[in-house]
């Protein structure tokens, strides 16, 4: 929590570690969704690199004290991708890694969509698209109100950007100069029914957010160096809310899931899991 | 599984009375059956259109979109705006189907449904999937456990809750043929079929799917199967339960209910919904007012109601979840026993 004395690893070392860690995260994602035979692999895998960077470099959180008042807040506004979040929380030490096997099961703490009262480390209940981001506005306002220095990070889907409430939230972040707020858009160009640019175009996101008074960056959401350096920039940014548009591939890391609509909310079969594990482990070497 | 004798009332006709009613496992959820009928009906009526908000592959409305791309509007993940756009397109009388999940359509967009669809009496028909705890595995944000309350409270709104393939198909026809707004509650997961294409369904109708003399179990949607299961269990104990499928929740079939209640002198409503402001509240109030209390002797009527007890649901296996929240066959049988034994009710 900043009090420990240690020598900072170089950026290259950090990136190398996070890349490996992201593949571990992917491994757990496919395994737990297979075990549950239910859940959303596509949007979990597209966010794996961003989430890994957040949890293992950026966020100031304490697994021993999940409700620590000074912690950074994280809101998974695209709540259906909670497998990636649960994995990061488990690997970070918020709860035992074995618990990942209980995803979506009866009386599990790991509900089908994130629930703040059930899972340690989950600050906001989400699953209804758009609402998480609007809650993040309130968390940022609370931080300002209390003169706290924590930041609020929210991860959104590109399809989610179609919800009107997202734009209500974006406008209020400008009015209240919420420079303690960072929005990250997992811009994988897929949603439930197809390609986002065909279902309901949302681009140009950078121009839109700039018009709403935000500072924006467009990055490759699977290039760990870019992900890390941009998140580090966002962490210290002052003056405006900060929006990162991360170009991603839905299902990233498992070839047959990549950029395929059908893998939005479908679990892998035994055979598909074996194939997925092989590919991800290949990427680990 | 056989579930006793079946008599059909349901408005005007009695068709095809069968000896035994069989629960037949199906792999088609009601959301799919409804959409399939919608596609067929697209040939019969070429004027209606369908609005979707990016879950067409889940509600199966995509089947309509594939066949009639120019009559299918996928508005993206924007339920509130979609509902308002549907109102706009329906303003001159056109029938507009709005497809989606119950929580988002009935809760996020409820004001639009109220003030701009019901109030102006527009022909907007809501195809609402993931009713009650049938979306068990997805968790609370996807479980529409208050949809019936919201929708049946709105003036002018009609509410249907079919339980199987055939009643879901019929619900589509009722919806498009009934003037004004109609809400149809559908289920996420496939369960069983009990009807056939020969059965008829009408607005304000019901089906007595099992005849009995000791207690009347009233239900709709997926819980009809649980009530039938409870009736089987009770039969082994010598309790003869009648089961009514109240597929038309608003308006509901008051005549059939009253007639059955007079015979059995015990009514137990079970629903996959909050107890508060569900069908059970409606029926309880109705019976208080309309039951011939003075004429029914010493123990005129026993009444109880099962549903979510002022609580949210949770993720998990559907059968485990409905059992925990007290609306499984086991829970219904237990409540029926309690009701018939208790002298204090
Ligand atoms: C308000 C709301 N409407 C609909 C849904 C159903 N739904 C879940 S995920 C999804 C598609 C999301 O697409 P996107 O935001 O691009 O997420 P990703 O591609 O990262 O999975 C939809 C429509 C929902 N969860 N909430
Ligand atoms: Mg997407």
XYZ file of C-alpha atoms and ligand atoms in Angstrom:
657
model
C 0.000 0.000 0.000
C 2.829 2.307 -0.776
C 4.484 1.836 2.585
C 6.583 -1.126 1.553
C 10.083 -0.341 0.434
C 11.088 -2.168 -2.701
C 12.930 -1.461 -5.869
C 10.626 -0.722 -8.791
C 10.913 -3.281 -11.571
C 11.619 -1.789 -14.969
C 8.722 -1.198 -17.345
C 9.919 -4.098 -19.502
C 9.948 -6.460 -16.532
C 6.518 -5.297 -15.515
C 5.140 -5.814 -19.011
C 6.670 -9.283 -19.247
C 5.120 -10.247 -15.915
C 1.695 -8.847 -16.828
C 1.671 -10.621 -20.179
C 2.223 -13.942 -18.431
C -0.315 -13.094 -15.790
C -2.924 -12.224 -18.432
C -2.544 -15.685 -19.944
C -3.069 -17.198 -16.486
C -6.190 -15.102 -16.200
C -7.407 -16.401 -19.558
C -6.776 -19.965 -18.482
C -8.946 -19.545 -15.411
C -11.667 -17.806 -17.430
C -12.188 -20.653 -19.862
C -11.936 -23.253 -17.111
C -14.483 -21.649 -14.824
C -17.001 -20.971 -17.586
C -16.608 -24.563 -18.728
C -17.132 -25.798 -15.194
C -20.266 -23.657 -14.778
C -21.453 -24.541 -18.289
C -22.734 -20.995 -18.371
C -21.244 -17.529 -18.691
C -19.681 -15.082 -21.124
C -16.222 -16.008 -22.454
C -15.913 -13.538 -25.365
C -16.073 -10.282 -23.413
C -14.079 -11.765 -20.535
C -11.187 -12.692 -22.798
C -11.177 -9.359 -24.654
C -10.795 -7.560 -21.323
C -8.162 -9.914 -19.863
C -5.129 -7.747 -20.631
C -6.729 -4.534 -19.365
C -8.037 -6.196 -16.204
C -4.672 -7.803 -15.498
C -2.891 -4.465 -15.808
C -5.462 -2.847 -13.530
C -5.312 -5.457 -10.793
C -1.610 -6.219 -10.883
C -0.216 -2.770 -11.443
C -2.645 0.121 -11.266
C -5.307 -0.327 -8.626
C -4.571 0.575 -5.062
C -6.610 -2.124 -3.319
C -6.065 -4.345 -0.302
C -7.407 -7.895 -0.465
C -7.121 -8.169 3.322
C -9.294 -5.122 3.708
C -11.678 -5.026 0.743
C -13.691 -2.106 2.100
C -10.632 0.038 2.916
C -12.060 3.570 2.481
C -9.066 4.894 0.538
C -9.005 2.092 -2.028
C -9.335 2.764 -5.713
C -12.788 1.788 -6.915
C -13.361 -0.499 -9.842
C -16.729 -0.913 -11.546
C -17.312 -3.617 -14.132
C -20.061 -1.841 -15.986
C -20.161 -4.654 -18.551
C -21.087 -6.970 -15.680
C -21.573 -10.093 -17.804
C -17.768 -10.264 -18.149
C -17.446 -10.953 -14.412
C -15.441 -14.166 -14.922
C -12.406 -12.018 -15.777
C -13.052 -9.916 -12.688
C -13.536 -12.870 -10.362
C -10.273 -14.373 -11.623
C -8.340 -11.155 -10.976
C -9.856 -10.810 -7.516
C -9.013 -14.416 -6.674
C -5.444 -14.211 -7.962
C -5.045 -10.974 -6.049
C -6.121 -12.747 -2.868
C -9.644 -11.479 -2.241
C -10.893 -15.072 -2.002
C -9.493 -18.546 -2.668
C -8.744 -19.411 -6.284
C -10.617 -22.721 -5.824
C -13.797 -20.734 -5.347
C -13.712 -19.878 -9.055
C -15.165 -23.347 -9.605
C -18.415 -22.224 -7.992
C -19.234 -19.594 -10.633
C -23.013 -19.239 -11.080
C -23.702 -22.210 -8.836
C -26.322 -22.467 -6.145
C -25.393 -20.434 -3.061
C -22.052 -19.343 -4.510
C -20.540 -15.932 -3.766
C -19.765 -15.702 -7.468
C -23.132 -14.757 -8.930
C -23.920 -14.739 -12.649
C -23.420 -10.986 -12.605
C -21.420 -9.038 -9.982
C -23.107 -8.423 -6.635
C -21.474 -6.039 -4.169
C -22.989 -7.647 -1.087
C -21.758 -11.135 -1.972
C -18.251 -10.951 -3.409
C -15.270 -9.389 -1.615
C -13.715 -6.700 -3.804
C -16.886 -5.980 -5.781
C -17.809 -2.356 -5.168
C -20.858 -2.058 -7.390
C -23.615 -4.444 -8.403
C -23.831 -4.563 -12.201
C -25.242 -6.661 -15.026
C -27.754 -4.213 -16.410
C -25.686 -2.418 -19.023
C -25.027 1.295 -18.653
C -25.893 1.508 -14.980
C -22.429 0.616 -13.699
C -20.874 3.614 -15.393
C -23.512 5.906 -13.904
C -22.743 4.441 -10.464
C -19.069 5.191 -11.054
C -20.025 8.874 -11.411
C -21.481 8.781 -7.916
C -18.407 7.048 -6.534
C -16.209 9.727 -8.063
C -18.454 12.456 -6.646
C -18.203 10.817 -3.214
C -14.414 10.778 -3.536
C -14.394 14.482 -4.368
C -16.855 15.224 -1.576
C -14.647 13.464 0.968
C -11.487 14.986 -0.573
C -10.083 11.496 -1.039
C -7.329 10.845 -3.520
C -8.619 7.492 -4.797
C -9.570 7.032 -8.423
C -12.601 5.307 -9.868
C -12.075 3.015 -12.852
C -14.974 1.727 -14.925
C -14.817 -0.837 -17.713
C -17.527 -0.627 -20.361
C -18.466 -2.615 -23.451
C -18.752 -1.017 -26.861
C -22.306 -2.305 -27.217
C -22.990 -0.873 -23.803
C -22.186 2.588 -25.174
C -25.595 2.461 -26.898
C -27.409 2.895 -23.598
C -28.539 6.493 -23.195
C -27.572 6.550 -19.529
C -23.912 6.205 -20.546
C -24.084 9.626 -22.173
C -25.930 11.154 -19.241
C -23.059 9.939 -17.086
C -20.427 11.216 -19.513
C -21.979 14.697 -19.410
C -22.074 14.794 -15.623
C -18.411 13.780 -15.382
C -17.612 16.881 -17.403
C -19.789 19.212 -15.359
C -18.239 18.064 -12.085
C -14.728 17.850 -13.554
C -14.335 14.296 -12.343
C -10.628 13.919 -12.948
C -10.694 11.043 -10.473
C -12.662 9.002 -13.020
C -11.206 6.731 -15.692
C -13.470 5.004 -18.219
C -12.081 2.155 -20.277
C -14.047 0.950 -23.276
C -13.471 -2.636 -24.371
C -13.975 -1.814 -28.032
C -14.237 -5.314 -29.509
C -16.842 -4.355 -32.136
C -19.121 -7.227 -31.115
C -22.226 -7.349 -28.980
C -24.916 -9.987 -28.484
C -26.556 -9.845 -31.897
C -23.556 -9.085 -34.096
C -20.970 -6.494 -35.014
C -21.472 -3.246 -33.152
C -20.896 -1.116 -36.230
C -23.877 -2.879 -37.854
C -26.238 -3.271 -34.894
C -25.960 0.391 -33.862
C -22.831 2.347 -34.755
C -21.197 4.165 -31.844
C -18.019 5.533 -33.373
C -16.201 7.887 -33.366
C -15.904 7.348 -29.625
C -12.854 9.554 -29.185
C -14.571 12.533 -30.821
C -17.715 11.941 -28.809
C -15.909 11.821 -25.479
C -13.792 14.820 -26.394
C -16.970 16.740 -27.201
C -18.180 15.763 -23.728
C -15.048 17.300 -22.183
C -13.014 14.173 -21.604
C -9.368 13.480 -22.377
C -9.197 10.405 -24.601
C -6.633 7.872 -25.742
C -7.157 5.121 -28.286
C -4.909 2.121 -27.750
C -4.395 -1.505 -28.716
C -6.031 -3.244 -25.780
C -3.879 -6.332 -26.192
C -0.546 -4.533 -26.383
C 0.447 -4.726 -22.737
C 3.005 -1.974 -23.039
C 0.397 0.439 -24.376
C -2.219 -0.739 -21.897
C 0.120 -0.236 -18.975
C 1.588 3.099 -19.998
C -1.848 4.545 -20.804
C -3.342 3.352 -17.524
C -0.358 4.855 -15.694
C -0.952 8.105 -17.521
C -4.636 8.007 -16.555
C -3.716 7.331 -12.929
C -1.872 10.637 -12.586
C -3.992 12.656 -15.016
C -5.622 15.796 -13.594
C -8.138 18.323 -14.861
C -10.623 16.190 -16.836
C -12.150 12.734 -16.750
C -10.088 10.283 -18.766
C -11.369 7.795 -21.343
C -9.353 4.958 -22.823
C -10.767 3.411 -25.974
C -9.114 0.007 -26.111
C -9.247 -1.710 -29.493
C -9.727 -5.374 -28.638
C -10.695 -8.700 -30.127
C -13.623 -10.494 -28.555
C -12.512 -13.958 -27.431
C -8.838 -12.931 -27.630
C -6.404 -15.764 -27.007
C -8.625 -18.658 -28.117
C -8.538 -18.782 -31.916
C -11.981 -20.275 -32.485
C -13.606 -17.769 -30.162
C -11.927 -14.735 -31.641
C -14.287 -12.305 -33.341
C -17.157 -14.815 -33.414
C -20.594 -13.618 -32.313
C -21.620 -17.007 -30.977
C -19.001 -16.912 -28.214
C -20.587 -13.963 -26.454
C -22.450 -16.028 -23.889
C -21.775 -19.690 -24.503
C -19.643 -22.123 -22.484
C -17.049 -24.327 -24.187
C -17.575 -28.088 -24.470
C -14.970 -30.506 -23.063
C -13.201 -30.672 -26.409
C -13.311 -26.938 -26.931
C -11.922 -26.400 -23.439
C -9.004 -28.735 -24.149
C -8.260 -26.843 -27.346
C -8.553 -23.485 -25.561
C -6.191 -24.584 -22.792
C -3.671 -25.803 -25.342
C -3.702 -22.484 -27.143
C -3.496 -20.360 -24.006
C -0.726 -22.475 -22.520
C 1.085 -22.167 -25.835
C 0.917 -18.413 -25.369
C 2.315 -18.770 -21.868
C 5.629 -20.117 -23.086
C -45.132 -38.345 -15.653
C -48.897 -38.517 -15.687
C -50.829 -35.900 -13.880
C -54.396 -37.065 -13.592
C -57.498 -36.068 -15.430
C -57.610 -32.932 -17.457
C -60.632 -30.810 -17.979
C -60.519 -27.695 -20.031
C -62.506 -24.616 -19.467
C -60.748 -21.553 -20.737
C -63.390 -19.133 -21.811
C -65.985 -20.675 -24.044
C -64.954 -24.072 -25.244
C -64.106 -27.458 -23.861
C -61.986 -29.264 -26.336
C -60.498 -32.710 -26.491
C -60.873 -33.767 -22.906
C -58.149 -36.290 -22.268
C -57.875 -39.073 -19.790
C -54.387 -38.296 -18.614
C -52.185 -35.332 -19.185
C -48.562 -36.095 -19.902
C -45.681 -33.761 -19.202
C -43.550 -33.976 -22.304
C -39.973 -32.738 -22.045
C -39.224 -30.070 -24.644
C -36.027 -28.440 -25.821
C -37.827 -25.313 -27.016
C -38.198 -22.544 -24.423
C -41.376 -20.449 -24.579
C -39.365 -17.409 -25.750
C -38.508 -19.428 -28.850
C -42.020 -20.783 -29.432
C -43.453 -17.278 -29.246
C -40.911 -15.969 -31.751
C -41.469 -18.892 -34.096
C -45.175 -18.140 -34.149
C -44.287 -14.489 -34.752
C -42.361 -15.528 -37.880
C -45.315 -17.590 -39.164
C -47.695 -14.756 -38.433
C -45.454 -12.452 -40.416
C -46.893 -14.100 -43.537
C -50.497 -13.683 -42.390
C -50.157 -10.065 -41.313
C -47.602 -8.093 -43.265
C -48.141 -4.849 -41.384
C -46.680 -5.451 -37.955
C -43.035 -4.747 -37.115
C -40.611 -5.963 -34.461
C -38.244 -3.929 -32.283
C -35.294 -5.617 -30.615
C -32.542 -4.314 -28.332
C -29.599 -6.595 -29.078
C -30.811 -9.821 -27.570
C -32.488 -11.146 -30.679
C -30.358 -14.281 -30.512
C -31.639 -14.856 -27.022
C -35.329 -14.033 -27.549
C -35.161 -15.687 -30.983
C -36.611 -12.558 -32.559
C -33.662 -12.822 -34.960
C -35.696 -15.501 -36.755
C -38.134 -12.752 -37.706
C -35.307 -10.404 -38.632
C -33.759 -13.012 -40.915
C -37.056 -13.527 -42.738
C -38.299 -9.926 -42.763
C -35.252 -7.665 -42.493
C -37.229 -4.557 -43.436
C -39.750 -5.141 -40.639
C -37.136 -5.742 -37.943
C -35.466 -2.890 -36.072
C -32.528 -3.766 -33.875
C -32.028 -0.576 -31.882
C -28.940 -1.710 -30.000
C -28.648 -1.992 -26.231
C -31.105 0.803 -25.504
C -34.340 -0.551 -24.046
C -35.755 2.761 -22.926
C -35.299 4.450 -26.276
C -36.450 1.319 -28.087
C -39.712 1.273 -26.163
C -40.302 4.958 -26.909
C -39.502 4.435 -30.592
C -41.980 1.553 -30.632
C -44.597 3.922 -29.218
C -43.827 6.389 -31.980
C -44.150 3.814 -34.724
C -47.399 2.558 -33.179
C -48.856 6.054 -32.901
C -51.150 5.700 -35.922
C -52.344 2.222 -34.984
C -49.603 -0.060 -36.257
C -48.894 -3.176 -34.216
C -45.353 -3.135 -32.866
C -43.771 -6.065 -31.039
C -41.003 -5.136 -28.592
C -38.740 -8.022 -27.734
C -36.356 -8.263 -24.782
C -35.684 -9.396 -21.225
C -38.318 -8.760 -18.585
C -36.200 -6.722 -16.198
C -35.087 -4.261 -18.833
C -38.423 -3.921 -20.638
C -40.703 -3.744 -17.623
C -38.439 -1.901 -15.201
C -36.038 0.325 -17.102
C -38.714 1.291 -19.590
C -41.746 1.189 -17.312
C -42.576 4.877 -17.535
C -42.667 4.725 -21.322
C -44.913 1.675 -21.161
C -47.208 3.439 -18.733
C -47.556 6.954 -20.043
C -46.826 6.590 -23.726
C -48.133 3.120 -24.581
C -50.890 2.238 -22.104
C -52.257 5.733 -21.654
C -52.615 6.384 -25.419
C -53.814 2.747 -25.881
C -51.235 1.776 -28.499
C -50.867 -1.641 -30.109
C -47.510 -2.385 -28.565
C -46.970 -6.018 -27.633
C -44.161 -6.832 -25.241
C -42.341 -10.125 -25.758
C -40.650 -10.470 -22.413
C -38.160 -13.248 -21.793
C -36.450 -14.378 -18.568
C -39.616 -14.169 -16.463
C -39.197 -14.884 -12.747
C -36.467 -17.221 -11.582
C -36.385 -19.032 -14.920
C -33.281 -16.916 -15.541
C -31.910 -18.536 -12.404
C -28.336 -18.992 -13.469
C -27.845 -15.375 -14.582
C -28.594 -13.924 -11.154
C -30.832 -11.175 -9.825
C -30.130 -8.494 -12.450
C -31.633 -10.793 -15.067
C -34.511 -12.262 -13.054
C -37.805 -10.491 -13.668
C -39.449 -11.276 -10.349
C -41.578 -8.108 -10.236
C -42.649 -7.883 -13.891
C -46.217 -9.078 -13.316
C -46.669 -6.459 -10.590
C -45.400 -3.623 -12.740
C -47.292 -4.625 -15.847
C -50.603 -5.674 -14.314
C -50.719 -2.429 -12.314
C -50.791 -0.361 -15.488
C -54.261 0.614 -16.706
C -55.098 -0.901 -20.098
C -52.262 -3.455 -19.995
C -53.136 -7.129 -20.516
C -50.803 -9.771 -19.079
C -50.237 -13.295 -20.392
C -47.948 -15.964 -18.952
C -47.969 -19.173 -20.999
C -46.237 -22.316 -19.722
C -45.441 -24.336 -22.838
C -44.863 -24.307 -26.583
C -48.548 -24.320 -27.538
C -49.736 -21.770 -25.034
C -46.792 -19.514 -25.953
C -47.747 -19.713 -29.627
C -51.340 -18.960 -28.704
C -50.210 -16.038 -26.557
C -48.717 -14.446 -29.639
C -52.054 -14.683 -31.455
C -53.957 -13.299 -28.473
C -51.479 -10.446 -28.202
C -51.781 -9.318 -31.805
C -55.559 -9.785 -31.933
C -56.271 -7.886 -28.728
C -56.424 -4.123 -29.228
C -53.966 -2.100 -27.135
C -50.923 -3.104 -25.124
C -50.302 -6.726 -24.190
C -47.440 -8.079 -22.102
C -46.369 -11.711 -22.484
C -44.078 -13.268 -19.912
C -41.799 -15.946 -21.328
C -39.140 -18.226 -19.922
C -35.427 -18.579 -20.388
C -35.106 -22.350 -20.202
C -37.079 -25.101 -21.915
C -39.206 -27.178 -19.522
C -42.184 -29.304 -20.563
C -45.163 -29.271 -22.907
C -48.646 -30.188 -21.752
C -50.905 -28.808 -24.453
C -51.279 -29.603 -28.152
C -52.021 -27.450 -31.168
C -55.709 -28.324 -30.749
C -56.037 -26.531 -27.432
C -57.502 -23.058 -27.443
C -56.529 -20.067 -25.363
C -58.368 -16.801 -24.941
C -57.798 -13.538 -23.148
C -59.275 -13.963 -19.690
C -59.259 -17.745 -20.013
C -57.645 -20.519 -18.010
C -57.287 -24.280 -18.181
C -58.057 -26.700 -15.425
C -55.186 -29.031 -16.160
C -56.060 -31.411 -13.345
C -59.371 -31.925 -11.659
C -59.561 -32.398 -7.926
C -61.901 -31.846 -5.027
C -59.788 -31.060 -1.959
C -57.760 -27.983 -2.879
C -57.322 -25.626 -5.839
C -53.738 -24.919 -6.877
C -53.560 -21.825 -9.045
C -50.462 -21.003 -11.040
C -49.089 -19.700 -14.330
C -45.986 -20.186 -16.441
C -43.328 -22.593 -15.225
C -44.943 -23.099 -11.822
C -47.883 -24.895 -13.444
C -45.555 -27.884 -13.754
C -44.583 -27.598 -10.106
C -48.250 -27.457 -9.120
C -48.902 -30.589 -11.168
C -45.996 -32.310 -9.471
C -47.338 -31.246 -6.067
C -50.745 -32.660 -7.032
C -49.132 -36.006 -7.821
C -47.380 -36.096 -4.470
C -50.558 -35.072 -2.654
C -52.574 -37.715 -4.511
C -50.441 -40.416 -2.919
C -51.416 -39.013 0.464
C -55.089 -39.020 -0.392
C -55.336 -35.300 -1.123
C -57.043 -34.630 -4.424
C -55.765 -31.334 -5.832
C -57.188 -29.369 -8.716
C -54.664 -27.409 -10.787
C -55.579 -24.294 -12.754
C -53.225 -22.846 -15.351
C -54.076 -19.151 -15.124
C -52.203 -18.317 -18.339
C -54.179 -15.090 -18.668
C -52.972 -13.229 -15.588
C -54.781 -9.986 -16.388
C -57.655 -10.264 -16.838
C -57.840 -13.603 -15.058
C -60.603 -16.199 -15.268
C -62.747 -15.278 -12.274
C -65.566 -17.715 -13.073
C -63.351 -20.770 -13.179
C -61.557 -19.707 -10.023
C -64.733 -19.042 -8.099
C -66.381 -22.244 -9.217
C -63.337 -24.270 -8.196
C -62.945 -22.451 -4.882
C -66.576 -23.164 -3.984
C -66.017 -26.850 -4.556
C -62.663 -27.306 -2.845
C -62.958 -24.582 -0.206
C -59.180 -24.181 -0.323
C -57.123 -22.054 -2.713
C -53.331 -22.000 -2.909
C -51.727 -19.660 -5.420
C -48.078 -20.328 -6.341
C -46.136 -18.032 -8.631
C -42.588 -17.383 -9.777
C -42.784 -13.747 -8.696
C -42.787 -11.583 -5.615
C -45.788 -12.443 -3.484
C -46.481 -8.767 -3.105
C -48.654 -7.520 -5.972
C -48.551 -10.834 -7.763
C -51.520 -12.846 -8.980
C -51.997 -14.198 -5.460
C -52.697 -10.724 -4.105
C -55.179 -10.174 -6.916
C -56.927 -13.472 -6.308
C -56.925 -13.025 -2.542
C -58.597 -9.641 -2.838
C -61.045 -10.963 -5.388
C -62.067 -13.893 -3.192
C -62.453 -11.731 -0.109
C -64.920 -9.634 -2.007
C -66.690 -12.200 -4.186
C -66.596 -15.531 -2.377
C -70.014 -16.473 -0.963
C -68.693 -16.566 2.596
C -72.054 -16.777 4.429
C -73.316 -19.605 2.282
C -70.266 -21.812 2.778
C -70.852 -22.982 6.335
C -68.388 -23.404 9.178
C -65.101 -23.446 7.274
C -65.882 -21.372 4.242
C -62.477 -20.972 2.534
C -58.814 -21.489 3.235
C -56.314 -19.425 1.301
C -52.556 -19.253 0.982
C -50.049 -17.855 -1.437
C -46.488 -18.839 -2.402
C -43.946 -16.648 -4.140
C -40.841 -14.674 -3.305
C -41.238 -13.542 0.270
C -40.038 -9.919 -0.001
C -36.625 -11.122 -1.147
C -34.422 -11.250 -4.225
C -33.439 -14.531 -5.835
C -29.899 -15.674 -6.640
C -27.816 -17.535 -9.223
C -27.895 -21.267 -9.514
C -29.585 -24.315 -10.916
C -33.236 -23.455 -11.647
C -34.698 -26.366 -9.682
C -32.560 -25.685 -6.628
C -33.355 -21.992 -6.737
C -37.142 -22.369 -7.039
C -37.050 -24.889 -4.217
C -35.110 -22.551 -1.938
C -37.560 -19.749 -2.654
C -40.529 -21.937 -1.896
C -42.244 -22.449 -5.246
C -41.165 -25.986 -6.156
C -43.530 -28.951 -6.253
C -42.193 -29.988 -2.859
C -42.878 -26.565 -1.373
C -46.348 -26.374 -2.892
C -47.269 -29.825 -1.553
C -46.020 -28.847 1.886
C -48.019 -25.625 1.863
C -51.120 -27.498 0.702
C -50.811 -29.974 3.585
C -50.330 -27.143 6.046
C -53.293 -25.268 4.655
C -55.643 -28.235 4.797
C -54.571 -29.180 8.322
C -54.559 -25.710 9.803
C -57.761 -24.690 11.516
C -56.638 -21.136 12.058
C -56.978 -19.945 8.494
C -29.567 -3.206 -19.914
C -29.137 -4.484 -20.497
N -29.639 -4.869 -21.690
C -29.299 -6.050 -22.222
C -28.453 -6.878 -21.584
C -28.117 -8.223 -22.180
N -26.747 -8.252 -22.665
C -25.746 -8.770 -21.922
S -24.252 -8.608 -22.649
C -24.919 -7.857 -24.007
C -24.031 -7.408 -25.124
C -22.933 -6.545 -24.616
O -22.076 -6.113 -25.617
P -20.805 -5.267 -25.222
O -21.208 -4.154 -24.328
O -20.104 -4.887 -26.467
O -19.968 -6.275 -24.330
P -18.817 -7.305 -24.753
O -18.701 -7.324 -26.241
O -17.564 -6.781 -24.142
O -19.194 -8.631 -24.199
C -26.302 -7.738 -23.859
C -27.194 -7.122 -24.841
C -27.952 -6.454 -20.335
N -27.123 -7.223 -19.618
N -28.296 -5.261 -19.833
Mg -18.423 -5.589 -27.384
